[in-house]
GROMACS .gro file of C-alpha atoms in nm:
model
  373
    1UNK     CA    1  10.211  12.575  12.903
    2UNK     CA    2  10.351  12.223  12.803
    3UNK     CA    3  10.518  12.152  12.491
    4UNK     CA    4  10.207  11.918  12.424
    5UNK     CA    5   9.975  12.183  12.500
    6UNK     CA    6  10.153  12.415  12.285
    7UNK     CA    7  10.212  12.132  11.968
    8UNK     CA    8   9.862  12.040  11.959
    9UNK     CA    9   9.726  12.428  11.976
   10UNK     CA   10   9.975  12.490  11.679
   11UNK     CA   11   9.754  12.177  11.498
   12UNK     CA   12   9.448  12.324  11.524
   13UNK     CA   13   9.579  12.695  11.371
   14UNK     CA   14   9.796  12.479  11.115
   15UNK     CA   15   9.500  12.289  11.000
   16UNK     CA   16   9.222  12.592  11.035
   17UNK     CA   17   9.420  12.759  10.766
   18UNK     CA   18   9.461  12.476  10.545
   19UNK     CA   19   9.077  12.411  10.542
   20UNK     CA   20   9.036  12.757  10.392
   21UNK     CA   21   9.360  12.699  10.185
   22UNK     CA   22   9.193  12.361  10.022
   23UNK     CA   23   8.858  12.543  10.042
   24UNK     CA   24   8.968  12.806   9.808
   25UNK     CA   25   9.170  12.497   9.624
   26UNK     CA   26   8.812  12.326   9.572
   27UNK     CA   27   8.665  12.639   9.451
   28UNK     CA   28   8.903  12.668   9.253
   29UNK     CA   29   8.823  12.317   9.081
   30UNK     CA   30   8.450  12.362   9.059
   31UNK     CA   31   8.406  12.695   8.924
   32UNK     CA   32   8.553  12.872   8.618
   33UNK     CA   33   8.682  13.210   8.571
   34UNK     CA   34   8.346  13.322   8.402
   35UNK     CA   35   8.159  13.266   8.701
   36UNK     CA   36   7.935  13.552   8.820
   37UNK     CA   37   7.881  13.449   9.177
   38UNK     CA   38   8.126  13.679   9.450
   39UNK     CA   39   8.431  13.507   9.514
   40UNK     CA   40   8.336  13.542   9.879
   41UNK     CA   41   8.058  13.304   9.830
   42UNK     CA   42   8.258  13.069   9.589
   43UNK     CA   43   8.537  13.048   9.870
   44UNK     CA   44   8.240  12.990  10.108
   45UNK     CA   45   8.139  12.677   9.923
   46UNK     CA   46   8.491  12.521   9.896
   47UNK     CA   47   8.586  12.546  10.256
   48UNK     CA   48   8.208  12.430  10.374
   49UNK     CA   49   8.289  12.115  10.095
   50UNK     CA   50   8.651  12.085  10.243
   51UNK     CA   51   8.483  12.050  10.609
   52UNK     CA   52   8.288  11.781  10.453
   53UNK     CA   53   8.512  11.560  10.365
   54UNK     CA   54   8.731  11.647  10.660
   55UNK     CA   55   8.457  11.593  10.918
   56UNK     CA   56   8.400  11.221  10.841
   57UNK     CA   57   8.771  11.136  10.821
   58UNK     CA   58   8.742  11.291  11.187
   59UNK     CA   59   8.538  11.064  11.349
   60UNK     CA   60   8.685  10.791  11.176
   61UNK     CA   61   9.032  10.791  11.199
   62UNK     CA   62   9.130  11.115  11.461
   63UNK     CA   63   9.257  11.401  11.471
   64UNK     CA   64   9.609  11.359  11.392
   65UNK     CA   65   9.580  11.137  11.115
   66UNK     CA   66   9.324  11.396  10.976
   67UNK     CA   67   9.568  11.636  11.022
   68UNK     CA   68   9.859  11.434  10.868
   69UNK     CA   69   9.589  11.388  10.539
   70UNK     CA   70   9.551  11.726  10.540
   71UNK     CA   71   9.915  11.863  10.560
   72UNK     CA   72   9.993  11.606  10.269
   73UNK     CA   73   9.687  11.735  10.057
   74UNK     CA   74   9.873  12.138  10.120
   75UNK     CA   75  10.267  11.976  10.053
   76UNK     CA   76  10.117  11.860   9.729
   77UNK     CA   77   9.895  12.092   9.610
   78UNK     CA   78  10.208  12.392   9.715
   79UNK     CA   79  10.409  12.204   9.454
   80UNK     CA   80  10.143  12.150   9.188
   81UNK     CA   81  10.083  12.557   9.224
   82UNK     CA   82  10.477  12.580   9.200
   83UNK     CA   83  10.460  12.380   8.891
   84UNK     CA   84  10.258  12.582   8.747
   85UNK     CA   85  10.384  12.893   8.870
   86UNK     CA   86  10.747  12.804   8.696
   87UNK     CA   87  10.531  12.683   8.341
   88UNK     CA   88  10.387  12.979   8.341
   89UNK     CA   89  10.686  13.183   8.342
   90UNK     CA   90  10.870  13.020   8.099
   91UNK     CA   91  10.605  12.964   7.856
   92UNK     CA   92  10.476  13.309   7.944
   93UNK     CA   93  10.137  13.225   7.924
   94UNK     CA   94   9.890  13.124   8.182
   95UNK     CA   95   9.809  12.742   8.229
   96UNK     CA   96   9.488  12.576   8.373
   97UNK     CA   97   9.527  12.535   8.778
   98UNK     CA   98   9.239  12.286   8.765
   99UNK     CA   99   9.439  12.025   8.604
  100UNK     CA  100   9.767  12.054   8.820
  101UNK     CA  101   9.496  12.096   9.164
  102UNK     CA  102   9.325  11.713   9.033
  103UNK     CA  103   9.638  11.602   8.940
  104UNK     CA  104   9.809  11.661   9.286
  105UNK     CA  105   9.479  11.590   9.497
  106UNK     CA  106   9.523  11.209   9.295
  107UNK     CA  107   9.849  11.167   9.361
  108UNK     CA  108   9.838  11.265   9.740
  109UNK     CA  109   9.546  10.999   9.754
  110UNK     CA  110   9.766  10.683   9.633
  111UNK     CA  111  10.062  10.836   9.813
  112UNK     CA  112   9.882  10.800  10.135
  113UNK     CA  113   9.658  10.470  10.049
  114UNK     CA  114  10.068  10.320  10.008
  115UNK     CA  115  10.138  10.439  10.321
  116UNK     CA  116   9.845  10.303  10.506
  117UNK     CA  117   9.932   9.981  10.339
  118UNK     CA  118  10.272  10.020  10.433
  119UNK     CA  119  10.169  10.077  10.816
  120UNK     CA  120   9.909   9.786  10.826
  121UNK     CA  121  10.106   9.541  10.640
  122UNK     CA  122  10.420   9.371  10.807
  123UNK     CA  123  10.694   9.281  10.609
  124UNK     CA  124  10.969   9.023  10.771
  125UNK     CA  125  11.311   9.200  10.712
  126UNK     CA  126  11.660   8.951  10.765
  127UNK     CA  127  11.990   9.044  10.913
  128UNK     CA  128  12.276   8.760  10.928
  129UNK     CA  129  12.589   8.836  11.179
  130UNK     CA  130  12.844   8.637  11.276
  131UNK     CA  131  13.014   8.567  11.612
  132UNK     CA  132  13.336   8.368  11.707
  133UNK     CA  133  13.171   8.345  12.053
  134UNK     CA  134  12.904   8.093  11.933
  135UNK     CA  135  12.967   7.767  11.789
  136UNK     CA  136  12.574   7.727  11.691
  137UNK     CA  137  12.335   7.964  11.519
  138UNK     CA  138  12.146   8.143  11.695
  139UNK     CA  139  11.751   8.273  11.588
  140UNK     CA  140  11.632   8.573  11.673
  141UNK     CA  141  11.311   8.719  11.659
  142UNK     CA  142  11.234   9.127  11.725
  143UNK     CA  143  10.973   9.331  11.733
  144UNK     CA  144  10.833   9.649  11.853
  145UNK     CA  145  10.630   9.907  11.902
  146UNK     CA  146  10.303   9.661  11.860
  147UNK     CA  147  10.081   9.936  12.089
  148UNK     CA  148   9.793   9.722  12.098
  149UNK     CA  149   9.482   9.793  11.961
  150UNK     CA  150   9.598  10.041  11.679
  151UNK     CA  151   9.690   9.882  11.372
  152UNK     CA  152   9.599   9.501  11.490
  153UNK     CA  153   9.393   9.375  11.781
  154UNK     CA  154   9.487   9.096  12.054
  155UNK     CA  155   9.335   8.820  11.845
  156UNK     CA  156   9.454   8.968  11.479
  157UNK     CA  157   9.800   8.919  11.602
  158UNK     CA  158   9.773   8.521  11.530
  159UNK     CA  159   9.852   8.552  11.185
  160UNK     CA  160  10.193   8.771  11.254
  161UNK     CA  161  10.233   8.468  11.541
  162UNK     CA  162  10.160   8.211  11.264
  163UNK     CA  163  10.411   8.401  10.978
  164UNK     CA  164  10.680   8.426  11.346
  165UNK     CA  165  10.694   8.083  11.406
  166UNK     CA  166  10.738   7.927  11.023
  167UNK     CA  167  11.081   8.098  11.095
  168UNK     CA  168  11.147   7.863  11.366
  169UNK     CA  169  11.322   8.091  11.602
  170UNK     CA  170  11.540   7.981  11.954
  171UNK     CA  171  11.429   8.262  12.125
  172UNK     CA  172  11.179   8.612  12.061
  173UNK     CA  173  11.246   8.925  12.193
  174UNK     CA  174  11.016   9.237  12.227
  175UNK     CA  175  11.171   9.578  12.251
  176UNK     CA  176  10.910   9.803  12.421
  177UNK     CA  177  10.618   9.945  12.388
  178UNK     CA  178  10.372   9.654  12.385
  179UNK     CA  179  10.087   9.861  12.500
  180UNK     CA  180   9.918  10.180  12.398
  181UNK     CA  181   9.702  10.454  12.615
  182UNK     CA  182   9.435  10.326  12.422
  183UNK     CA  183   9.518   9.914  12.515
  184UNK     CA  184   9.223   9.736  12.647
  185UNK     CA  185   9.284   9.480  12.891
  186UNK     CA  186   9.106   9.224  12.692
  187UNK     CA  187   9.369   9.309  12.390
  188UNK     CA  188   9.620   9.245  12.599
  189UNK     CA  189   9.514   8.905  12.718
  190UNK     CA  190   9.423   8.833  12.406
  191UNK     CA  191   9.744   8.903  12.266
  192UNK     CA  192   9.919   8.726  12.512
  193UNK     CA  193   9.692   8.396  12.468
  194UNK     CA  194   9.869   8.420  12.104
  195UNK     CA  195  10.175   8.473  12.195
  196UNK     CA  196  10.201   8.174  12.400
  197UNK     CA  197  10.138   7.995  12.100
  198UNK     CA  198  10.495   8.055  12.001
  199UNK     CA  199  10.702   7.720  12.025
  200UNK     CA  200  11.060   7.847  12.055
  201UNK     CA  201  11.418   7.672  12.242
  202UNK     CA  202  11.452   7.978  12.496
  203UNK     CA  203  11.093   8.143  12.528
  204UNK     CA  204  10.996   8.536  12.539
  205UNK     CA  205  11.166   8.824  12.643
  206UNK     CA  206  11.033   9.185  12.694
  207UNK     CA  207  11.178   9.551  12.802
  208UNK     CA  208  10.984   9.793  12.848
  209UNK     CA  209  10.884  10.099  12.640
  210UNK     CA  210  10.769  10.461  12.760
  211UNK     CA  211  10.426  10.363  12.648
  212UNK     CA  212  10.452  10.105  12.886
  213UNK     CA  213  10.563  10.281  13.185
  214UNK     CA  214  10.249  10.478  13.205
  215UNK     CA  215   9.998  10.449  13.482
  216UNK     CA  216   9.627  10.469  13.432
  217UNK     CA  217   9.650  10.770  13.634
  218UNK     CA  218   9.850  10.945  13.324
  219UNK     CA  219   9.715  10.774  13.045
  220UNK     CA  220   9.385  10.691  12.918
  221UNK     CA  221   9.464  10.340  13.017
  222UNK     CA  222   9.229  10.082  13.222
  223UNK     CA  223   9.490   9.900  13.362
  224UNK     CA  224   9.817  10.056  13.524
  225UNK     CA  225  10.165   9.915  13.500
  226UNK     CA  226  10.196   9.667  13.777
  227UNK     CA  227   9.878   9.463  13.569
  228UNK     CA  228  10.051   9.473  13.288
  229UNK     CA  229  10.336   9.315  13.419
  230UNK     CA  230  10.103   9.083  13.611
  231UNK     CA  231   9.918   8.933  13.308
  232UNK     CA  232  10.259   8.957  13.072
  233UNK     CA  233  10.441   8.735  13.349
  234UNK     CA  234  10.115   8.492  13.405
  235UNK     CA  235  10.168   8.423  13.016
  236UNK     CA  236  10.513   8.291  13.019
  237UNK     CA  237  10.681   8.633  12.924
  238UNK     CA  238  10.963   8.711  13.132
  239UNK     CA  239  11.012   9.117  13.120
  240UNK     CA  240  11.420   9.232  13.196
  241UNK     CA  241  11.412   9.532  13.367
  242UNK     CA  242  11.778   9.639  13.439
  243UNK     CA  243  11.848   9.219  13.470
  244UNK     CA  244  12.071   9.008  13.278
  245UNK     CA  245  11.992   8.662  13.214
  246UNK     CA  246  12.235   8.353  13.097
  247UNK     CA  247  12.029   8.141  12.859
  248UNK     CA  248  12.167   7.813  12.820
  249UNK     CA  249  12.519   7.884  12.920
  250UNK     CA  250  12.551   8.031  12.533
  251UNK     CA  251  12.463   8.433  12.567
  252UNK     CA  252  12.336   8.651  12.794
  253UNK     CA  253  12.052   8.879  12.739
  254UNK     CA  254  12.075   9.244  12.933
  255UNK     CA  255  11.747   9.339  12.947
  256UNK     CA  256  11.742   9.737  13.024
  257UNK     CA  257  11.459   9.977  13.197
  258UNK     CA  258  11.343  10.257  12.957
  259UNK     CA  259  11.537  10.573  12.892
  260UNK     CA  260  11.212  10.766  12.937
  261UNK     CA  261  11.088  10.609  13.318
  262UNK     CA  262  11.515  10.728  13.379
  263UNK     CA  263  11.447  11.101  13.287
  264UNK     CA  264  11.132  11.083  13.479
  265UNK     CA  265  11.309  11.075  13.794
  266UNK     CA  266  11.327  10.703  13.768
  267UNK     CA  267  11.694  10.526  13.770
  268UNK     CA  268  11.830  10.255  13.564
  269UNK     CA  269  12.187  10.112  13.615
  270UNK     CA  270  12.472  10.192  13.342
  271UNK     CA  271  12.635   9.928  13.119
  272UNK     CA  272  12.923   9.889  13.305
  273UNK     CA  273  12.715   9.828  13.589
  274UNK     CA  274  12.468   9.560  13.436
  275UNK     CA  275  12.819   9.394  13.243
  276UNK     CA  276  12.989   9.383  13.573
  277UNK     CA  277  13.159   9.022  13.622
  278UNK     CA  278  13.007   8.865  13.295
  279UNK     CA  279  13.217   8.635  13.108
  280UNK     CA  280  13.357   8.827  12.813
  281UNK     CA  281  13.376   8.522  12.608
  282UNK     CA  282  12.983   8.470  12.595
  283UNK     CA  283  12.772   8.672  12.370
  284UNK     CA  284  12.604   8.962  12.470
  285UNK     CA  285  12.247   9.070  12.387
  286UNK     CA  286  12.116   9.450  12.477
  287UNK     CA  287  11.764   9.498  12.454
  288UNK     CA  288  11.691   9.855  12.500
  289UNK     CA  289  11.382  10.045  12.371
  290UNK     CA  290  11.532  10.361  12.248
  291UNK     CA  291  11.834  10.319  12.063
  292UNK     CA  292  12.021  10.656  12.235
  293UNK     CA  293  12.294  10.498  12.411
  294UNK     CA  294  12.524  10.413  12.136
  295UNK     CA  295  12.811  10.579  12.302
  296UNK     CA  296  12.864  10.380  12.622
  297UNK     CA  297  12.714  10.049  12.468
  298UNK     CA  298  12.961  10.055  12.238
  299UNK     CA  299  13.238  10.159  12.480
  300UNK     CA  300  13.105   9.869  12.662
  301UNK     CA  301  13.224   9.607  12.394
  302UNK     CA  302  12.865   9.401  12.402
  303UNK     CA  303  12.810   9.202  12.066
  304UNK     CA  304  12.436   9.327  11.947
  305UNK     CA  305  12.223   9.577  12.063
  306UNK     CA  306  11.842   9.571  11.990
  307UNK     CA  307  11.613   9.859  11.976
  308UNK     CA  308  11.247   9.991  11.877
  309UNK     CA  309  11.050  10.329  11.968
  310UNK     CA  310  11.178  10.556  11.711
  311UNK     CA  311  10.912  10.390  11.412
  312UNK     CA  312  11.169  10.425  11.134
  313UNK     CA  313  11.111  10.789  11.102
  314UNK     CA  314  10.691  10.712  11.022
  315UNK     CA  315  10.679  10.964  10.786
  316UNK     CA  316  10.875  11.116  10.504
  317UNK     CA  317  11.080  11.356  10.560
  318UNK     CA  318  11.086  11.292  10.907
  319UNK     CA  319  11.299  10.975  10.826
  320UNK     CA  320  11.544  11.195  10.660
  321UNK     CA  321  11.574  11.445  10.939
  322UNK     CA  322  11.534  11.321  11.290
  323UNK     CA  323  11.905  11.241  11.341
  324UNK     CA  324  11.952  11.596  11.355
  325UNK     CA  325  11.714  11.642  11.666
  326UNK     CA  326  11.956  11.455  11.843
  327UNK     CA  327  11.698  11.242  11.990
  328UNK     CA  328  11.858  10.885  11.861
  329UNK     CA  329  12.148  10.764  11.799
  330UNK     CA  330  12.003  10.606  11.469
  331UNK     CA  331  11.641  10.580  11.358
  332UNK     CA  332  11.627  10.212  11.124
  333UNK     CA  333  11.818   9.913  11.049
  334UNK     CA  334  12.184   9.793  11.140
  335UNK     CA  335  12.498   9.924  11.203
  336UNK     CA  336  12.843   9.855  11.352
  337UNK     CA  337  13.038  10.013  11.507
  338UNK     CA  338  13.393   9.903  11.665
  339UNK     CA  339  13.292   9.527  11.740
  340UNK     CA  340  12.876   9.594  11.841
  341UNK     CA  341  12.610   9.546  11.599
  342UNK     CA  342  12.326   9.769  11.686
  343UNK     CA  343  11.957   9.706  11.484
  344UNK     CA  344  11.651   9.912  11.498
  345UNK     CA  345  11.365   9.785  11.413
  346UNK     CA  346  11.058  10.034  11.271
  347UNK     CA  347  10.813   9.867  11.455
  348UNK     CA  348  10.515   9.559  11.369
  349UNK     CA  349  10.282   9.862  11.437
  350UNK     CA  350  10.194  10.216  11.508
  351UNK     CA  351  10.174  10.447  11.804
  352UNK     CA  352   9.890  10.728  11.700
  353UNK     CA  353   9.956  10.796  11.384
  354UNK     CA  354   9.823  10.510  11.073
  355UNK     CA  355  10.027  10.593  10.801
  356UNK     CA  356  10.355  10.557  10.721
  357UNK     CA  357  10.528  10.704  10.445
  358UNK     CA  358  10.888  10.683  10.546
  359UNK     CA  359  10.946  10.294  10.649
  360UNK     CA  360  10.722   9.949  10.685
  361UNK     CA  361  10.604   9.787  10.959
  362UNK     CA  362  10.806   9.457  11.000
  363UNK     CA  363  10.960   9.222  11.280
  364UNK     CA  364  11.316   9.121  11.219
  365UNK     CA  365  11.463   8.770  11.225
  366UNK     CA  366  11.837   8.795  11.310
  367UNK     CA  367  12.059   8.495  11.242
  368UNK     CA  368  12.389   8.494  11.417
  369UNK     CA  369  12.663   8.266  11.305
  370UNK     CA  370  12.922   8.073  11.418
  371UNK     CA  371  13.272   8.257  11.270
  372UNK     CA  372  13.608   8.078  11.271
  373UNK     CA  373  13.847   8.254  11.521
   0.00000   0.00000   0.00000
């Protein structure tokens, strides 16, 4: 059995027991302690009113996002109980669960409406460097992680292309995962159509993601890889795959294939590979989807390294906790280390899941300046 199989059969036991948990949590709200009805029948009614408002939420929005309401609705309503539990020991007389069950039930509701918001709205987040190895700024423009068709169609992407170009940037790069499973081809085309509406000195730039590695033989997908690439190229975006390219005789961009299509049995060449006989004096631009080759990018001596996939962490505590998995080398924002400035960006949009309650959607505008030797 996969560890898929196995994560989403652990959803559906996880979130069978927290309908009868917020069943019993509802009965517990509409009834009072001198009601004559069996408790049986009381529960009965709370779990059939937790199913509901569960069902619609469903068909709506999904599984897992009914599932991530639902956990939040149990973390919340576990700490009201502990609340309570603790008050009622040290003032040694019983309180009223109602209250403390409304009270957490409203707070989990504008905890979760904030992260929606914070998942559909995109923020514009700044980083300034500086380089001796440039003698003009340079403009940079990132994003992410846009899997089409989840937070923001093809054609709603115009007004993140309108708030992109009053920035006025040389040159816009995409770090991975442009499409989802889910990514009709006329979102894509769509998307693209507005993305060509981007006036910028050096054009677009993409590297692949593992969402975009997919074939429509693995995915739910209509189109497979090579017509993604087809209709990406036919719209002026030139994709890097394991390529490095000399813009203007100012910096090189090194364009990497996806960590994920490597441990599929896939190869992708090694920095010192890809950096082999490039002038040391120009500066150097990584764009690689996962940011989980810190090590040798860093050993490497390359000036910035640009990354996506890991969402910012999506959810709280997840944020918190990831590095530990081992999984990343970092999950958000920038860092240096020795003389390479590595920035992750948490993504203009979402993968499955629609809230996020650990980060922002954003796309990053990174000014490099010129620095005095």
């Amino acid at each position: 059995m996969s560890m898929w199989s196995v994560l989403k059969i652990s959803l559906v036991i996880i979130s069978l027991c927290g309908i009868i948990y917020l069943g019993a949590k509802i009965a517990g709200m509409t009834t009072n302690t001198s009601a004559e009805r069996p408790k049986i029948k009381v529960l009965i009614y709370g779990i059939l009113t937790a199913l509901l408002i569960f069902v619609p939420c469903l068909w709506y929005i999904g599984f897992m996002n009914t599932a991530i309401i639902m956990f939040h609705l149990i973390a919340f309503c576990s700490i009201a109980d502990f609340l309570v539990w603790c008050t009622d020991k040290i003032r040694n007389t019983p309180c009223n669960h109602r209250y403390a069950d409304i009270a957490a039930v409203s707070l989990c509701i504008m905890y979760l409406l904030n992260g929606w918001y914070q998942a559909h709205h995109v923020w514009h987040t700044k980083y300034k460097l500086e380089s001796t190895k440039l003698s003009q700024p340079l403009r940079i423009i990132q994003f992410a992680d846009t899997h089409i068709g989840t937070t923001f169609t093809g054609k709603e992407f115009a007004k993140h292309i309108e708030n992109m170009q009053q920035y006025k940037p040389d040159i816009v790069v995409i770090t991975g995962d442009l499409i989802d499973n889910s990514t009709s081809l006329k979102d894509l085309q769509d998307f693209l159509q507005n993305l060509q509406k981007l006036n910028t000195k050096y054009g677009v730039y993409l590297v692949l993601g593992n969402h975009d590695t997919r074939s429509n033989k693995e995915s739910l997908a209509e189109f497979d890889n090579e017509a993604m690439l087809n209709e990406v190229k036919k719209h002026g975006v030139e994709v890097l795959q394991d390529e490095v390219k000399l813009i203007d005789n100012r910096f090189y961009l090194i364009g990497r294939k996806d960590a994920y299509d490597f441990r599929r049995g896939g190869r992708r060449q090694n920095m010192e590979t890809l950096l082999k006989n490039l002038d040391k004096n120009k500066y150097q631009i990584v764009l690689d989807h996962q940011p989980n080759d810190y090590a040798s990018q860093e050993k490497s001596g390359v000036d910035l390294v640009l990354s996506g996939h890991t969402h910012g962490g999506q959810l709280f505590p997840i944020n918190s906790v990831s590095l530990w998995w081992g999984l990343n080398d970092k999950i958000y924002g920038h860092e240096k280390r020795s003389q390479t400035d590595f920035i992750v960006t948490s993504g203009i949009s979402n993968w499955e899941l629609k809230f996020k309650t650990g980060c922002k959607s954003e796309f990053t505008i990174i000014d490099i300046l010129p620095k005095e030797k």
